[in-house]
């Protein structure tokens, strides 16, 4: 029917025509062919027939069919994709296919962007660096992966700062030429903001620890590997990856204290003890160690986090204070003894005059009592 229609139209206009149709071969199979012909007329304008060619285009048609099916599958895949996806075509990045998630991400309706150059349909993103990225992918064919990229996008009747992970990948034709770009995007604004809050809190903790002159550490209890801060290494007098190596710095006399504290921490979840550390120059310093166990969902300890503090000065002050108290106590004891001795002597010296007064009083009483 299509061939007859084309033939009649060509005769009427007396012009060249081309039509594709399926032709049954001798095996009974239909194959696609292309008929290109020109009607022939004599000098009187009477139609005499056709002059043309018939070309087998079956493989081409099959390939085109596969492409159509592939494009349909691609559209369905993008439409149902759980992430925001779209396809830009041409050097102006015309939005050819876009799914609902991408429209939601852009803050636009389909009619506002579909079939239009990207930066016309979404002018809010102009000047944020996306133009150069899209141009680079279209020109070079390279793939660009980007993470947590800040972007001002339409939100709540205004532009808001969002963060997005995206992939720009070249869309190629069968011959390998780049005809567009496939874009996949995921908004990660909430994750980024949450991470920034955590980082801010961690920074506050870090500043607090540093201002308190503390060293921080973390132990992976499954591997006994340690992560320590610079201040920890400075206080401990050395750096090591494994806890057993750092334990060798503890004074032998204080190792039982350390071991007992770790044993109790399994029961209480809290670690706390004081010990001396031996340095390479044979000197020692006192440290206070505090930590807390972290458990998995089955309440098995998996890590230990904590801080250490150099308390050498405190210990030295306490020792000096104790020594001073002992010295003052000894001096007070000696003073008390001297006072007792003085009291004894004074008591004796005071009793003697009184005794004599009593004697003379008795003598006066006996000799002159009647007169008095």
mmCIF file of C-alpha atoms in Angstrom:
data_model
loop_
_atom_site.group_PDB
_atom_site.id
_atom_site.type_symbol
_atom_site.label_atom_id
_atom_site.label_comp_id
_atom_site.label_asym_id
_atom_site.label_seq_id
_atom_site.Cartn_x
_atom_site.Cartn_y
_atom_site.Cartn_z
ATOM 1 C CA UNK A 1 0.000 0.000 0.000
ATOM 2 C CA UNK A 2 2.793 2.396 0.856
ATOM 3 C CA UNK A 3 4.588 1.559 -2.414
ATOM 4 C CA UNK A 4 1.460 2.115 -4.495
ATOM 5 C CA UNK A 5 0.792 5.400 -2.743
ATOM 6 C CA UNK A 6 4.342 6.602 -3.417
ATOM 7 C CA UNK A 7 4.171 5.451 -7.045
ATOM 8 C CA UNK A 8 0.884 7.260 -7.731
ATOM 9 C CA UNK A 9 2.173 10.400 -6.019
ATOM 10 C CA UNK A 10 5.356 10.309 -8.140
ATOM 11 C CA UNK A 11 3.387 9.870 -11.377
ATOM 12 C CA UNK A 12 1.162 12.753 -10.499
ATOM 13 C CA UNK A 13 4.083 15.085 -9.753
ATOM 14 C CA UNK A 14 6.316 13.448 -12.344
ATOM 15 C CA UNK A 15 9.217 13.364 -9.899
ATOM 16 C CA UNK A 16 11.658 10.968 -8.300
ATOM 17 C CA UNK A 17 10.355 8.859 -5.446
ATOM 18 C CA UNK A 18 11.788 6.548 -2.774
ATOM 19 C CA UNK A 19 9.908 4.047 -0.665
ATOM 20 C CA UNK A 20 10.811 1.220 1.693
ATOM 21 C CA UNK A 21 8.767 -1.956 1.919
ATOM 22 C CA UNK A 22 8.998 -5.626 2.718
ATOM 23 C CA UNK A 23 9.463 -8.028 -0.151
ATOM 24 C CA UNK A 24 8.951 -11.774 0.103
ATOM 25 C CA UNK A 25 11.914 -13.734 -1.259
ATOM 26 C CA UNK A 26 11.826 -17.217 -2.758
ATOM 27 C CA UNK A 27 12.266 -18.794 0.679
ATOM 28 C CA UNK A 28 9.050 -17.112 1.765
ATOM 29 C CA UNK A 29 10.763 -14.679 4.116
ATOM 30 C CA UNK A 30 10.072 -10.969 4.058
ATOM 31 C CA UNK A 31 13.050 -8.675 3.750
ATOM 32 C CA UNK A 32 13.126 -4.906 3.730
ATOM 33 C CA UNK A 33 14.072 -3.211 0.472
ATOM 34 C CA UNK A 34 14.240 0.365 -0.706
ATOM 35 C CA UNK A 35 12.750 1.224 -4.107
ATOM 36 C CA UNK A 36 14.150 4.370 -5.720
ATOM 37 C CA UNK A 37 12.671 5.255 -9.115
ATOM 38 C CA UNK A 38 11.746 7.989 -11.542
ATOM 39 C CA UNK A 39 8.700 7.733 -13.805
ATOM 40 C CA UNK A 40 9.467 7.870 -17.538
ATOM 41 C CA UNK A 41 7.318 9.809 -19.991
ATOM 42 C CA UNK A 42 7.615 10.192 -23.753
ATOM 43 C CA UNK A 43 7.680 13.463 -25.617
ATOM 44 C CA UNK A 44 3.912 13.583 -25.607
ATOM 45 C CA UNK A 45 3.850 13.226 -21.832
ATOM 46 C CA UNK A 46 2.581 9.684 -21.892
ATOM 47 C CA UNK A 47 3.785 7.505 -19.037
ATOM 48 C CA UNK A 48 6.024 4.700 -20.271
ATOM 49 C CA UNK A 49 7.276 3.142 -17.052
ATOM 50 C CA UNK A 50 9.830 3.479 -14.267
ATOM 51 C CA UNK A 51 13.585 3.637 -14.149
ATOM 52 C CA UNK A 52 15.155 2.932 -10.779
ATOM 53 C CA UNK A 53 16.844 0.573 -8.328
ATOM 54 C CA UNK A 54 15.873 -1.739 -5.525
ATOM 55 C CA UNK A 55 18.312 -2.026 -2.600
ATOM 56 C CA UNK A 56 18.238 -4.620 0.214
ATOM 57 C CA UNK A 57 18.080 -2.600 3.433
ATOM 58 C CA UNK A 58 16.927 -5.412 5.682
ATOM 59 C CA UNK A 59 19.956 -5.271 8.030
ATOM 60 C CA UNK A 60 19.624 -1.518 8.296
ATOM 61 C CA UNK A 61 15.931 -1.814 9.148
ATOM 62 C CA UNK A 62 16.646 -4.513 11.732
ATOM 63 C CA UNK A 63 19.314 -2.280 13.265
ATOM 64 C CA UNK A 64 16.948 0.699 13.280
ATOM 65 C CA UNK A 65 14.323 -1.456 14.951
ATOM 66 C CA UNK A 66 16.788 -2.493 17.611
ATOM 67 C CA UNK A 67 17.749 1.131 18.132
ATOM 68 C CA UNK A 68 14.099 2.095 18.517
ATOM 69 C CA UNK A 69 13.565 -0.709 20.995
ATOM 70 C CA UNK A 70 16.762 0.240 22.794
ATOM 71 C CA UNK A 71 15.707 3.866 23.012
ATOM 72 C CA UNK A 72 12.295 2.821 24.264
ATOM 73 C CA UNK A 73 13.899 0.601 26.880
ATOM 74 C CA UNK A 74 16.218 3.452 27.820
ATOM 75 C CA UNK A 75 13.288 5.822 28.239
ATOM 76 C CA UNK A 76 11.449 3.249 30.375
ATOM 77 C CA UNK A 77 14.581 2.612 32.421
ATOM 78 C CA UNK A 78 15.156 6.303 33.050
ATOM 79 C CA UNK A 79 11.485 6.864 33.811
ATOM 80 C CA UNK A 80 11.433 4.087 36.432
ATOM 81 C CA UNK A 81 14.938 4.674 37.791
ATOM 82 C CA UNK A 82 15.122 5.110 41.597
ATOM 83 C CA UNK A 83 17.503 8.047 41.114
ATOM 84 C CA UNK A 84 17.253 11.318 39.222
ATOM 85 C CA UNK A 85 18.227 10.796 35.564
ATOM 86 C CA UNK A 86 18.011 12.650 32.285
ATOM 87 C CA UNK A 87 19.567 12.806 28.815
ATOM 88 C CA UNK A 88 20.833 15.991 27.198
ATOM 89 C CA UNK A 89 21.218 16.069 23.422
ATOM 90 C CA UNK A 90 23.398 18.277 21.252
ATOM 91 C CA UNK A 91 25.921 20.931 22.104
ATOM 92 C CA UNK A 92 23.193 23.109 23.650
ATOM 93 C CA UNK A 93 22.317 20.265 26.034
ATOM 94 C CA UNK A 94 18.657 20.038 25.122
ATOM 95 C CA UNK A 95 16.668 17.999 27.651
ATOM 96 C CA UNK A 96 15.420 15.028 25.626
ATOM 97 C CA UNK A 97 14.480 12.577 28.404
ATOM 98 C CA UNK A 98 13.912 13.344 32.087
ATOM 99 C CA UNK A 99 12.297 11.351 34.885
ATOM 100 C CA UNK A 100 10.133 12.570 37.749
ATOM 101 C CA UNK A 101 12.919 12.359 40.307
ATOM 102 C CA UNK A 102 15.114 14.677 38.278
ATOM 103 C CA UNK A 103 12.214 17.108 37.822
ATOM 104 C CA UNK A 104 11.684 17.039 41.577
ATOM 105 C CA UNK A 105 15.399 17.606 42.095
ATOM 106 C CA UNK A 106 15.399 20.553 39.680
ATOM 107 C CA UNK A 107 12.203 21.956 41.189
ATOM 108 C CA UNK A 108 10.619 22.198 37.731
ATOM 109 C CA UNK A 109 7.644 20.847 35.803
ATOM 110 C CA UNK A 110 8.277 18.723 32.699
ATOM 111 C CA UNK A 111 6.819 21.380 30.385
ATOM 112 C CA UNK A 112 9.363 23.908 31.674
ATOM 113 C CA UNK A 113 12.435 21.909 30.659
ATOM 114 C CA UNK A 114 11.619 19.130 28.189
ATOM 115 C CA UNK A 115 12.788 19.907 24.662
ATOM 116 C CA UNK A 116 14.615 23.046 25.781
ATOM 117 C CA UNK A 117 18.310 23.747 26.352
ATOM 118 C CA UNK A 118 19.098 22.905 29.949
ATOM 119 C CA UNK A 119 20.228 26.379 30.996
ATOM 120 C CA UNK A 120 17.101 27.930 29.476
ATOM 121 C CA UNK A 121 14.735 25.592 31.270
ATOM 122 C CA UNK A 122 16.721 25.851 34.523
ATOM 123 C CA UNK A 123 18.348 29.307 34.495
ATOM 124 C CA UNK A 124 18.906 29.113 38.272
ATOM 125 C CA UNK A 125 21.996 26.921 37.769
ATOM 126 C CA UNK A 126 23.749 29.305 35.377
ATOM 127 C CA UNK A 127 27.158 30.489 36.470
ATOM 128 C CA UNK A 128 27.734 27.677 38.971
ATOM 129 C CA UNK A 129 30.261 25.769 36.875
ATOM 130 C CA UNK A 130 27.946 23.164 35.327
ATOM 131 C CA UNK A 131 28.243 24.668 31.838
ATOM 132 C CA UNK A 132 31.951 23.892 31.554
ATOM 133 C CA UNK A 133 31.467 20.372 32.902
ATOM 134 C CA UNK A 134 28.730 19.511 30.390
ATOM 135 C CA UNK A 135 30.696 21.065 27.524
ATOM 136 C CA UNK A 136 33.762 19.048 28.526
ATOM 137 C CA UNK A 137 31.889 15.760 28.527
ATOM 138 C CA UNK A 138 30.220 16.521 25.188
ATOM 139 C CA UNK A 139 33.526 17.584 23.612
ATOM 140 C CA UNK A 140 35.911 14.971 25.014
ATOM 141 C CA UNK A 141 33.595 12.060 25.788
ATOM 142 C CA UNK A 142 35.073 11.656 29.263
ATOM 143 C CA UNK A 143 33.002 10.699 32.304
ATOM 144 C CA UNK A 144 32.816 13.093 35.237
ATOM 145 C CA UNK A 145 31.991 11.915 38.768
ATOM 146 C CA UNK A 146 31.435 14.620 41.375
ATOM 147 C CA UNK A 147 30.492 14.402 45.042
ATOM 148 C CA UNK A 148 28.840 16.811 47.446
ATOM 149 C CA UNK A 149 28.863 19.645 44.919
ATOM 150 C CA UNK A 150 27.091 22.779 46.233
ATOM 151 C CA UNK A 151 24.331 24.068 43.961
ATOM 152 C CA UNK A 152 21.671 26.751 44.266
ATOM 153 C CA UNK A 153 18.376 25.206 43.136
ATOM 154 C CA UNK A 154 14.712 26.272 43.233
ATOM 155 C CA UNK A 155 13.181 25.361 46.594
ATOM 156 C CA UNK A 156 10.089 26.748 48.307
ATOM 157 C CA UNK A 157 9.611 29.673 45.902
ATOM 158 C CA UNK A 158 13.256 30.650 46.185
ATOM 159 C CA UNK A 159 16.796 29.440 45.611
ATOM 160 C CA UNK A 160 18.390 27.301 48.315
ATOM 161 C CA UNK A 161 21.833 25.808 48.764
ATOM 162 C CA UNK A 162 21.790 22.074 48.114
ATOM 163 C CA UNK A 163 24.482 19.421 47.798
ATOM 164 C CA UNK A 164 24.512 16.813 45.043
ATOM 165 C CA UNK A 165 26.455 13.780 43.862
ATOM 166 C CA UNK A 166 26.282 13.403 40.077
ATOM 167 C CA UNK A 167 27.680 11.544 37.089
ATOM 168 C CA UNK A 168 27.943 13.010 33.591
ATOM 169 C CA UNK A 169 28.594 10.345 30.963
ATOM 170 C CA UNK A 170 28.753 10.730 27.187
ATOM 171 C CA UNK A 171 25.761 9.371 25.230
ATOM 172 C CA UNK A 172 27.121 7.765 22.058
ATOM 173 C CA UNK A 173 25.533 6.698 18.809
ATOM 174 C CA UNK A 174 26.228 3.344 17.140
ATOM 175 C CA UNK A 175 29.225 4.770 15.318
ATOM 176 C CA UNK A 176 30.700 5.987 18.612
ATOM 177 C CA UNK A 177 30.121 9.691 18.109
ATOM 178 C CA UNK A 178 28.975 11.653 21.142
ATOM 179 C CA UNK A 179 25.491 13.039 20.605
ATOM 180 C CA UNK A 180 24.521 13.864 24.159
ATOM 181 C CA UNK A 181 25.073 13.330 27.854
ATOM 182 C CA UNK A 182 23.476 10.999 30.381
ATOM 183 C CA UNK A 183 23.179 12.674 33.792
ATOM 184 C CA UNK A 184 22.513 10.868 37.067
ATOM 185 C CA UNK A 185 22.109 12.915 40.253
ATOM 186 C CA UNK A 186 21.486 12.245 43.928
ATOM 187 C CA UNK A 187 20.746 14.989 46.412
ATOM 188 C CA UNK A 188 22.819 14.550 49.570
ATOM 189 C CA UNK A 189 21.991 17.829 51.303
ATOM 190 C CA UNK A 190 20.772 16.230 54.536
ATOM 191 C CA UNK A 191 23.772 13.905 54.727
ATOM 192 C CA UNK A 192 26.209 16.762 54.122
ATOM 193 C CA UNK A 193 24.540 19.024 56.694
ATOM 194 C CA UNK A 194 24.506 16.177 59.231
ATOM 195 C CA UNK A 195 28.168 15.462 58.569
ATOM 196 C CA UNK A 196 29.037 19.129 58.926
ATOM 197 C CA UNK A 197 27.271 19.200 62.298
ATOM 198 C CA UNK A 198 29.257 16.159 63.380
ATOM 199 C CA UNK A 199 32.478 17.720 62.133
ATOM 200 C CA UNK A 200 31.648 20.924 64.007
ATOM 201 C CA UNK A 201 30.957 18.968 67.185
ATOM 202 C CA UNK A 202 34.165 16.976 66.720
ATOM 203 C CA UNK A 203 36.085 20.213 66.235
ATOM 204 C CA UNK A 204 34.660 21.558 69.484
ATOM 205 C CA UNK A 205 35.651 18.364 71.268
ATOM 206 C CA UNK A 206 39.113 18.527 69.719
ATOM 207 C CA UNK A 207 39.564 22.128 70.844
ATOM 208 C CA UNK A 208 38.341 21.239 74.315
ATOM 209 C CA UNK A 209 40.775 18.337 74.514
ATOM 210 C CA UNK A 210 43.651 20.445 73.248
ATOM 211 C CA UNK A 211 42.851 23.329 75.606
ATOM 212 C CA UNK A 212 42.848 20.836 78.490
ATOM 213 C CA UNK A 213 46.251 19.572 77.281
ATOM 214 C CA UNK A 214 44.869 16.068 76.797
ATOM 215 C CA UNK A 215 45.893 13.418 74.301
ATOM 216 C CA UNK A 216 43.197 11.348 72.581
ATOM 217 C CA UNK A 217 43.318 7.757 71.390
ATOM 218 C CA UNK A 218 41.158 4.997 69.950
ATOM 219 C CA UNK A 219 41.741 1.254 70.069
ATOM 220 C CA UNK A 220 40.209 -1.276 67.701
ATOM 221 C CA UNK A 221 39.622 -4.135 70.129
ATOM 222 C CA UNK A 222 39.265 -6.636 67.286
ATOM 223 C CA UNK A 223 42.776 -5.955 65.971
ATOM 224 C CA UNK A 224 44.360 -4.045 68.906
ATOM 225 C CA UNK A 225 45.417 -1.340 66.452
ATOM 226 C CA UNK A 226 45.580 2.159 67.893
ATOM 227 C CA UNK A 227 44.981 5.622 66.509
ATOM 228 C CA UNK A 228 46.562 8.376 68.587
ATOM 229 C CA UNK A 229 46.780 12.152 68.456
ATOM 230 C CA UNK A 230 50.040 14.086 68.340
ATOM 231 C CA UNK A 231 49.553 15.196 71.940
ATOM 232 C CA UNK A 232 49.063 11.575 73.007
ATOM 233 C CA UNK A 233 52.372 10.615 71.394
ATOM 234 C CA UNK A 234 54.104 13.560 73.051
ATOM 235 C CA UNK A 235 52.778 12.614 76.496
ATOM 236 C CA UNK A 236 53.404 8.898 76.037
ATOM 237 C CA UNK A 237 56.894 9.510 74.753
ATOM 238 C CA UNK A 238 56.514 7.368 71.646
ATOM 239 C CA UNK A 239 54.237 6.268 68.820
ATOM 240 C CA UNK A 240 53.066 2.787 67.921
ATOM 241 C CA UNK A 241 50.288 1.189 65.923
ATOM 242 C CA UNK A 242 49.545 -1.600 68.402
ATOM 243 C CA UNK A 243 48.414 -1.337 72.021
ATOM 244 C CA UNK A 244 50.807 -4.022 73.286
ATOM 245 C CA UNK A 245 53.789 -1.976 72.120
ATOM 246 C CA UNK A 246 52.600 1.148 73.913
ATOM 247 C CA UNK A 247 51.940 -0.875 77.071
ATOM 248 C CA UNK A 248 55.660 -1.641 77.241
ATOM 249 C CA UNK A 249 56.257 2.023 78.200
ATOM 250 C CA UNK A 250 54.410 1.557 81.525
ATOM 251 C CA UNK A 251 56.554 1.188 84.649
ATOM 252 C CA UNK A 252 56.768 -2.519 85.604
ATOM 253 C CA UNK A 253 55.522 -1.759 89.113
ATOM 254 C CA UNK A 254 52.389 -0.134 87.681
ATOM 255 C CA UNK A 255 51.520 -2.825 85.125
ATOM 256 C CA UNK A 256 49.286 -4.709 87.612
ATOM 257 C CA UNK A 257 47.309 -1.469 88.112
ATOM 258 C CA UNK A 258 46.885 -1.106 84.366
ATOM 259 C CA UNK A 259 45.849 -4.757 83.867
ATOM 260 C CA UNK A 260 43.327 -4.627 86.705
ATOM 261 C CA UNK A 261 41.807 -1.419 85.295
ATOM 262 C CA UNK A 262 41.353 -3.033 81.874
ATOM 263 C CA UNK A 263 39.794 -6.098 83.480
ATOM 264 C CA UNK A 264 37.271 -3.963 85.342
ATOM 265 C CA UNK A 265 36.495 -1.963 82.184
ATOM 266 C CA UNK A 266 35.053 -5.119 80.588
ATOM 267 C CA UNK A 267 32.519 -5.231 83.434
ATOM 268 C CA UNK A 268 31.790 -1.505 83.791
ATOM 269 C CA UNK A 269 32.506 -0.151 80.312
ATOM 270 C CA UNK A 270 34.716 2.553 81.837
ATOM 271 C CA UNK A 271 38.515 2.591 82.033
ATOM 272 C CA UNK A 272 40.428 4.749 84.524
ATOM 273 C CA UNK A 273 43.833 4.454 86.166
ATOM 274 C CA UNK A 274 47.079 6.278 86.888
ATOM 275 C CA UNK A 275 50.514 4.931 86.075
ATOM 276 C CA UNK A 276 54.115 5.912 85.492
ATOM 277 C CA UNK A 277 55.698 5.853 82.059
ATOM 278 C CA UNK A 278 59.374 5.113 81.552
ATOM 279 C CA UNK A 279 61.117 7.242 78.960
ATOM 280 C CA UNK A 280 64.169 6.340 76.947
ATOM 281 C CA UNK A 281 66.318 8.580 79.155
ATOM 282 C CA UNK A 282 65.216 6.496 82.185
ATOM 283 C CA UNK A 283 63.107 9.359 83.518
ATOM 284 C CA UNK A 284 59.458 8.782 84.337
ATOM 285 C CA UNK A 285 56.259 10.776 84.241
ATOM 286 C CA UNK A 286 52.811 10.163 85.636
ATOM 287 C CA UNK A 287 49.732 9.875 83.413
ATOM 288 C CA UNK A 288 46.037 9.533 84.049
ATOM 289 C CA UNK A 289 44.184 7.347 81.510
ATOM 290 C CA UNK A 290 40.432 7.470 81.010
ATOM 291 C CA UNK A 291 38.400 5.618 78.395
ATOM 292 C CA UNK A 292 35.020 4.246 77.406
ATOM 293 C CA UNK A 293 34.149 1.007 75.630
ATOM 294 C CA UNK A 294 32.010 1.068 72.476
ATOM 295 C CA UNK A 295 29.797 -1.977 71.837
ATOM 296 C CA UNK A 296 28.188 -3.516 68.772
ATOM 297 C CA UNK A 297 24.507 -4.401 68.515
ATOM 298 C CA UNK A 298 25.193 -7.678 70.358
ATOM 299 C CA UNK A 299 26.873 -5.779 73.204
ATOM 300 C CA UNK A 300 30.316 -7.043 72.308
ATOM 301 C CA UNK A 301 33.090 -4.476 72.897
ATOM 302 C CA UNK A 302 34.571 -3.421 69.572
ATOM 303 C CA UNK A 303 36.540 -0.282 70.382
ATOM 304 C CA UNK A 304 37.918 1.837 73.201
ATOM 305 C CA UNK A 305 38.114 5.619 73.006
ATOM 306 C CA UNK A 306 39.673 7.833 75.605
ATOM 307 C CA UNK A 307 42.108 10.512 76.668
ATOM 308 C CA UNK A 308 45.324 10.714 78.671
ATOM 309 C CA UNK A 309 46.664 13.535 80.799
ATOM 310 C CA UNK A 310 50.163 14.211 82.033
ATOM 311 C CA UNK A 311 49.780 14.569 85.822
ATOM 312 C CA UNK A 312 53.482 14.602 86.657
ATOM 313 C CA UNK A 313 53.294 18.187 87.952
ATOM 314 C CA UNK A 314 50.254 17.314 90.053
ATOM 315 C CA UNK A 315 52.001 14.303 91.488
ATOM 316 C CA UNK A 316 55.136 16.319 92.246
ATOM 317 C CA UNK A 317 53.039 19.017 93.909
ATOM 318 C CA UNK A 318 51.224 16.377 95.949
ATOM 319 C CA UNK A 319 54.540 14.844 96.996
ATOM 320 C CA UNK A 320 55.917 18.251 97.947
ATOM 321 C CA UNK A 321 52.733 19.035 99.846
ATOM 322 C CA UNK A 322 52.922 15.689 101.675
ATOM 323 C CA UNK A 323 56.564 16.303 102.510
ATOM 324 C CA UNK A 324 55.754 19.794 103.740
ATOM 325 C CA UNK A 325 52.886 18.474 105.867
ATOM 326 C CA UNK A 326 55.214 15.863 107.391
ATOM 327 C CA UNK A 327 57.822 18.525 108.128
ATOM 328 C CA UNK A 328 55.223 20.831 109.670
ATOM 329 C CA UNK A 329 53.792 17.941 111.659
ATOM 330 C CA UNK A 330 57.256 17.057 112.943
ATOM 331 C CA UNK A 331 57.920 20.674 113.892
ATOM 332 C CA UNK A 332 54.562 20.849 115.631
ATOM 333 C CA UNK A 333 55.362 17.637 117.495
ATOM 334 C CA UNK A 334 58.658 19.096 118.621
ATOM 335 C CA UNK A 335 56.926 22.309 119.649
ATOM 336 C CA UNK A 336 54.393 20.337 121.651
ATOM 337 C CA UNK A 337 57.178 18.482 123.454
ATOM 338 C CA UNK A 338 58.939 21.754 124.211
ATOM 339 C CA UNK A 339 55.688 23.211 125.477
ATOM 340 C CA UNK A 340 55.099 20.199 127.705
ATOM 341 C CA UNK A 341 58.639 20.484 129.074
ATOM 342 C CA UNK A 342 58.115 24.187 129.681
ATOM 343 C CA UNK A 343 54.807 23.485 131.363
ATOM 344 C CA UNK A 344 56.473 20.908 133.579
ATOM 345 C CA UNK A 345 59.227 23.322 134.596
ATOM 346 C CA UNK A 346 56.812 26.187 135.034
ATOM 347 C CA UNK A 347 54.529 24.044 137.128
ATOM 348 C CA UNK A 348 57.455 23.072 139.403
ATOM 349 C CA UNK A 349 58.663 26.654 139.719
ATOM 350 C CA UNK A 350 55.172 27.902 140.539
ATOM 351 C CA UNK A 351 54.489 25.153 143.084
ATOM 352 C CA UNK A 352 57.599 25.951 145.225
ATOM 353 C CA UNK A 353 56.537 29.478 146.309
ATOM 354 C CA UNK A 354 53.064 28.220 147.002
ATOM 355 C CA UNK A 355 54.458 25.429 149.178
ATOM 356 C CA UNK A 356 56.529 27.901 151.162
ATOM 357 C CA UNK A 357 53.529 30.222 151.592
ATOM 358 C CA UNK A 358 51.555 27.287 152.943
ATOM 359 C CA UNK A 359 54.371 26.419 155.419
ATOM 360 C CA UNK A 360 54.675 29.991 156.737
ATOM 361 C CA UNK A 361 50.900 30.339 156.841
ATOM 362 C CA UNK A 362 50.709 27.210 158.974
ATOM 363 C CA UNK A 363 53.460 28.514 161.288
ATOM 364 C CA UNK A 364 51.622 31.847 161.712
ATOM 365 C CA UNK A 365 48.394 29.997 162.412
ATOM 366 C CA UNK A 366 49.993 27.823 165.004
ATOM 367 C CA UNK A 367 51.910 30.595 166.828
ATOM 368 C CA UNK A 368 49.524 33.522 166.546
ATOM 369 C CA UNK A 369 46.226 32.019 165.650
ATOM 370 C CA UNK A 370 44.601 32.993 168.952
ATOM 371 C CA UNK A 371 45.713 36.580 168.578
ATOM 372 C CA UNK A 372 44.576 36.803 165.006
#
